[in-house]
Amino acid sequence: MKYTLPSDRNIRIAISGRSGCGNTTVSRLLSETLGIEMINFTFRSLAEETGLSLPEIIERAKTDDSFDKAVDTRQVEMAKKTSCVLGSRLAIWMLKEADLKVYLYADDDVRASRIFNREGGNLDDIKAFTKMRDTQDASRYKRLYDIDTADYSFCDMIIDTAKYTPDKIVGQIIEQLIKRGLISEKAE
């Protein structure tokens, strides 16, 4: 199925969730399905740009707010320029202009298993690292932006990613976009 976006305005979809929830996968699939840009500028992207490792970035971000602010400012600036899917931990809070806000979640074991499958390593170490990262991220976001990442009740959609495949999740988001008149189906 092909979809048509309005010609007179940009459509912005914000997708957030913790590490291992499927943000990147769902955001990529949705952007490909809609034929719009995917913006996923994260600490991982910053690590690649700077040559620092992800753990180094995370460690430095504990005492240097410039890492968070660089990532958060850059992704919002990028998202404001075009129709896009913005997939990041803070997308739903930071992109106030989003036409649809989606929060993805999964329990800690599911998330750790996905990270293990993606990156390898030791599952117990991944669980411990992920829990530490979640706690530190939440504390930092509260301090920097007064954002409570445990409160995503304002989102338009909240999806348990353990219950659906990424394709099914994208289908649910597409249905919601059509229902809201943000996109329409185009006959092939």
PDB file of C-alpha atoms in Angstrom, residues 108-182:
ATOM      1  CA  ASP A 108      13.033  -5.248  31.206  1.00  0.00           C
ATOM      2  CA  ASP A 109      13.649  -8.892  30.207  1.00  0.00           C
ATOM      3  CA  VAL A 110      12.313  -8.366  26.674  1.00  0.00           C
ATOM      4  CA  ARG A 111      14.399  -5.235  26.262  1.00  0.00           C
ATOM      5  CA  ALA A 112      17.587  -6.874  27.528  1.00  0.00           C
ATOM      6  CA  SER A 113      17.039  -9.867  25.258  1.00  0.00           C
ATOM      7  CA  ARG A 114      16.640  -7.597  22.224  1.00  0.00           C
ATOM      8  CA  ILE A 115      19.803  -5.671  23.073  1.00  0.00           C
ATOM      9  CA  PHE A 116      21.644  -8.976  23.540  1.00  0.00           C
ATOM     10  CA  ASN A 117      20.426 -10.199  20.132  1.00  0.00           C
ATOM     11  CA  ARG A 118      21.453  -6.906  18.513  1.00  0.00           C
ATOM     12  CA  GLU A 119      24.813  -6.366  20.189  1.00  0.00           C
ATOM     13  CA  GLY A 120      25.853  -9.659  21.809  1.00  0.00           C
ATOM     14  CA  GLY A 121      27.596  -9.807  25.155  1.00  0.00           C
ATOM     15  CA  ASN A 122      26.489 -11.192  28.490  1.00  0.00           C
ATOM     16  CA  LEU A 123      22.751 -11.037  29.189  1.00  0.00           C
ATOM     17  CA  ASP A 124      23.174 -10.321  32.918  1.00  0.00           C
ATOM     18  CA  ASP A 125      25.638  -7.514  32.151  1.00  0.00           C
ATOM     19  CA  ILE A 126      23.200  -6.069  29.594  1.00  0.00           C
ATOM     20  CA  LYS A 127      20.349  -6.147  32.123  1.00  0.00           C
ATOM     21  CA  ALA A 128      22.497  -4.356  34.717  1.00  0.00           C
ATOM     22  CA  PHE A 129      23.795  -1.781  32.212  1.00  0.00           C
ATOM     23  CA  THR A 130      20.306  -1.122  30.822  1.00  0.00           C
ATOM     24  CA  LYS A 131      18.848  -0.642  34.301  1.00  0.00           C
ATOM     25  CA  MET A 132      21.672   1.725  35.237  1.00  0.00           C
ATOM     26  CA  ARG A 133      21.228   3.644  31.978  1.00  0.00           C
ATOM     27  CA  ASP A 134      17.441   3.947  32.435  1.00  0.00           C
ATOM     28  CA  THR A 135      17.904   5.317  35.968  1.00  0.00           C
ATOM     29  CA  GLN A 136      20.593   7.783  34.946  1.00  0.00           C
ATOM     30  CA  ASP A 137      18.678   8.919  31.859  1.00  0.00           C
ATOM     31  CA  ALA A 138      15.499   9.531  33.862  1.00  0.00           C
ATOM     32  CA  SER A 139      17.394  11.510  36.489  1.00  0.00           C
ATOM     33  CA  ARG A 140      19.232  13.587  33.881  1.00  0.00           C
ATOM     34  CA  TYR A 141      16.077  14.363  31.856  1.00  0.00           C
ATOM     35  CA  LYS A 142      14.307  15.473  35.034  1.00  0.00           C
ATOM     36  CA  ARG A 143      17.213  17.726  35.993  1.00  0.00           C
ATOM     37  CA  LEU A 144      17.807  19.154  32.492  1.00  0.00           C
ATOM     38  CA  TYR A 145      14.262  19.577  31.215  1.00  0.00           C
ATOM     39  CA  ASP A 146      11.945  18.767  34.133  1.00  0.00           C
ATOM     40  CA  ILE A 147      10.692  15.785  32.118  1.00  0.00           C
ATOM     41  CA  ASP A 148       9.305  12.779  33.967  1.00  0.00           C
ATOM     42  CA  THR A 149       9.959   9.913  31.541  1.00  0.00           C
ATOM     43  CA  ALA A 150       7.676   7.678  33.582  1.00  0.00           C
ATOM     44  CA  ASP A 151       4.731   9.875  32.543  1.00  0.00           C
ATOM     45  CA  TYR A 152       3.856   9.276  28.917  1.00  0.00           C
ATOM     46  CA  SER A 153       0.095   9.234  29.486  1.00  0.00           C
ATOM     47  CA  PHE A 154      -0.318  12.253  27.177  1.00  0.00           C
ATOM     48  CA  CYS A 155       0.729  10.218  24.131  1.00  0.00           C
ATOM     49  CA  ASP A 156      -1.696   9.497  21.330  1.00  0.00           C
ATOM     50  CA  MET A 157      -0.655   5.835  21.267  1.00  0.00           C
ATOM     51  CA  ILE A 158       1.028   3.617  23.870  1.00  0.00           C
ATOM     52  CA  ILE A 159       2.107   0.233  22.492  1.00  0.00           C
ATOM     53  CA  ASP A 160       3.550  -2.817  24.256  1.00  0.00           C
ATOM     54  CA  THR A 161       6.111  -3.961  21.690  1.00  0.00           C
ATOM     55  CA  ALA A 162       6.352  -7.433  23.214  1.00  0.00           C
ATOM     56  CA  LYS A 163       2.842  -8.136  21.905  1.00  0.00           C
ATOM     57  CA  TYR A 164       3.322  -7.169  18.243  1.00  0.00           C
ATOM     58  CA  THR A 165       5.852  -7.449  15.451  1.00  0.00           C
ATOM     59  CA  PRO A 166       7.362  -4.194  14.170  1.00  0.00           C
ATOM     60  CA  ASP A 167       5.212  -4.513  11.002  1.00  0.00           C
ATOM     61  CA  LYS A 168       2.029  -4.776  13.091  1.00  0.00           C
ATOM     62  CA  ILE A 169       3.059  -1.765  15.175  1.00  0.00           C
ATOM     63  CA  VAL A 170       3.664   0.268  12.018  1.00  0.00           C
ATOM     64  CA  GLY A 171       0.231  -0.872  10.786  1.00  0.00           C
ATOM     65  CA  GLN A 172      -1.378   0.426  13.982  1.00  0.00           C
ATOM     66  CA  ILE A 173       0.378   3.781  13.601  1.00  0.00           C
ATOM     67  CA  ILE A 174      -0.661   4.021   9.936  1.00  0.00           C
ATOM     68  CA  GLU A 175      -4.289   3.320  10.918  1.00  0.00           C
ATOM     69  CA  GLN A 176      -4.135   6.132  13.465  1.00  0.00           C
ATOM     70  CA  LEU A 177      -2.602   8.546  10.937  1.00  0.00           C
ATOM     71  CA  ILE A 178      -5.374   7.743   8.440  1.00  0.00           C
ATOM     72  CA  LYS A 179      -8.053   8.063  11.125  1.00  0.00           C
ATOM     73  CA  ARG A 180      -6.720  11.534  12.023  1.00  0.00           C
ATOM     74  CA  GLY A 181      -6.655  12.591   8.375  1.00  0.00           C
ATOM     75  CA  LEU A 182      -2.882  13.062   8.425  1.00  0.00           C
TER      76      LEU A 182
END
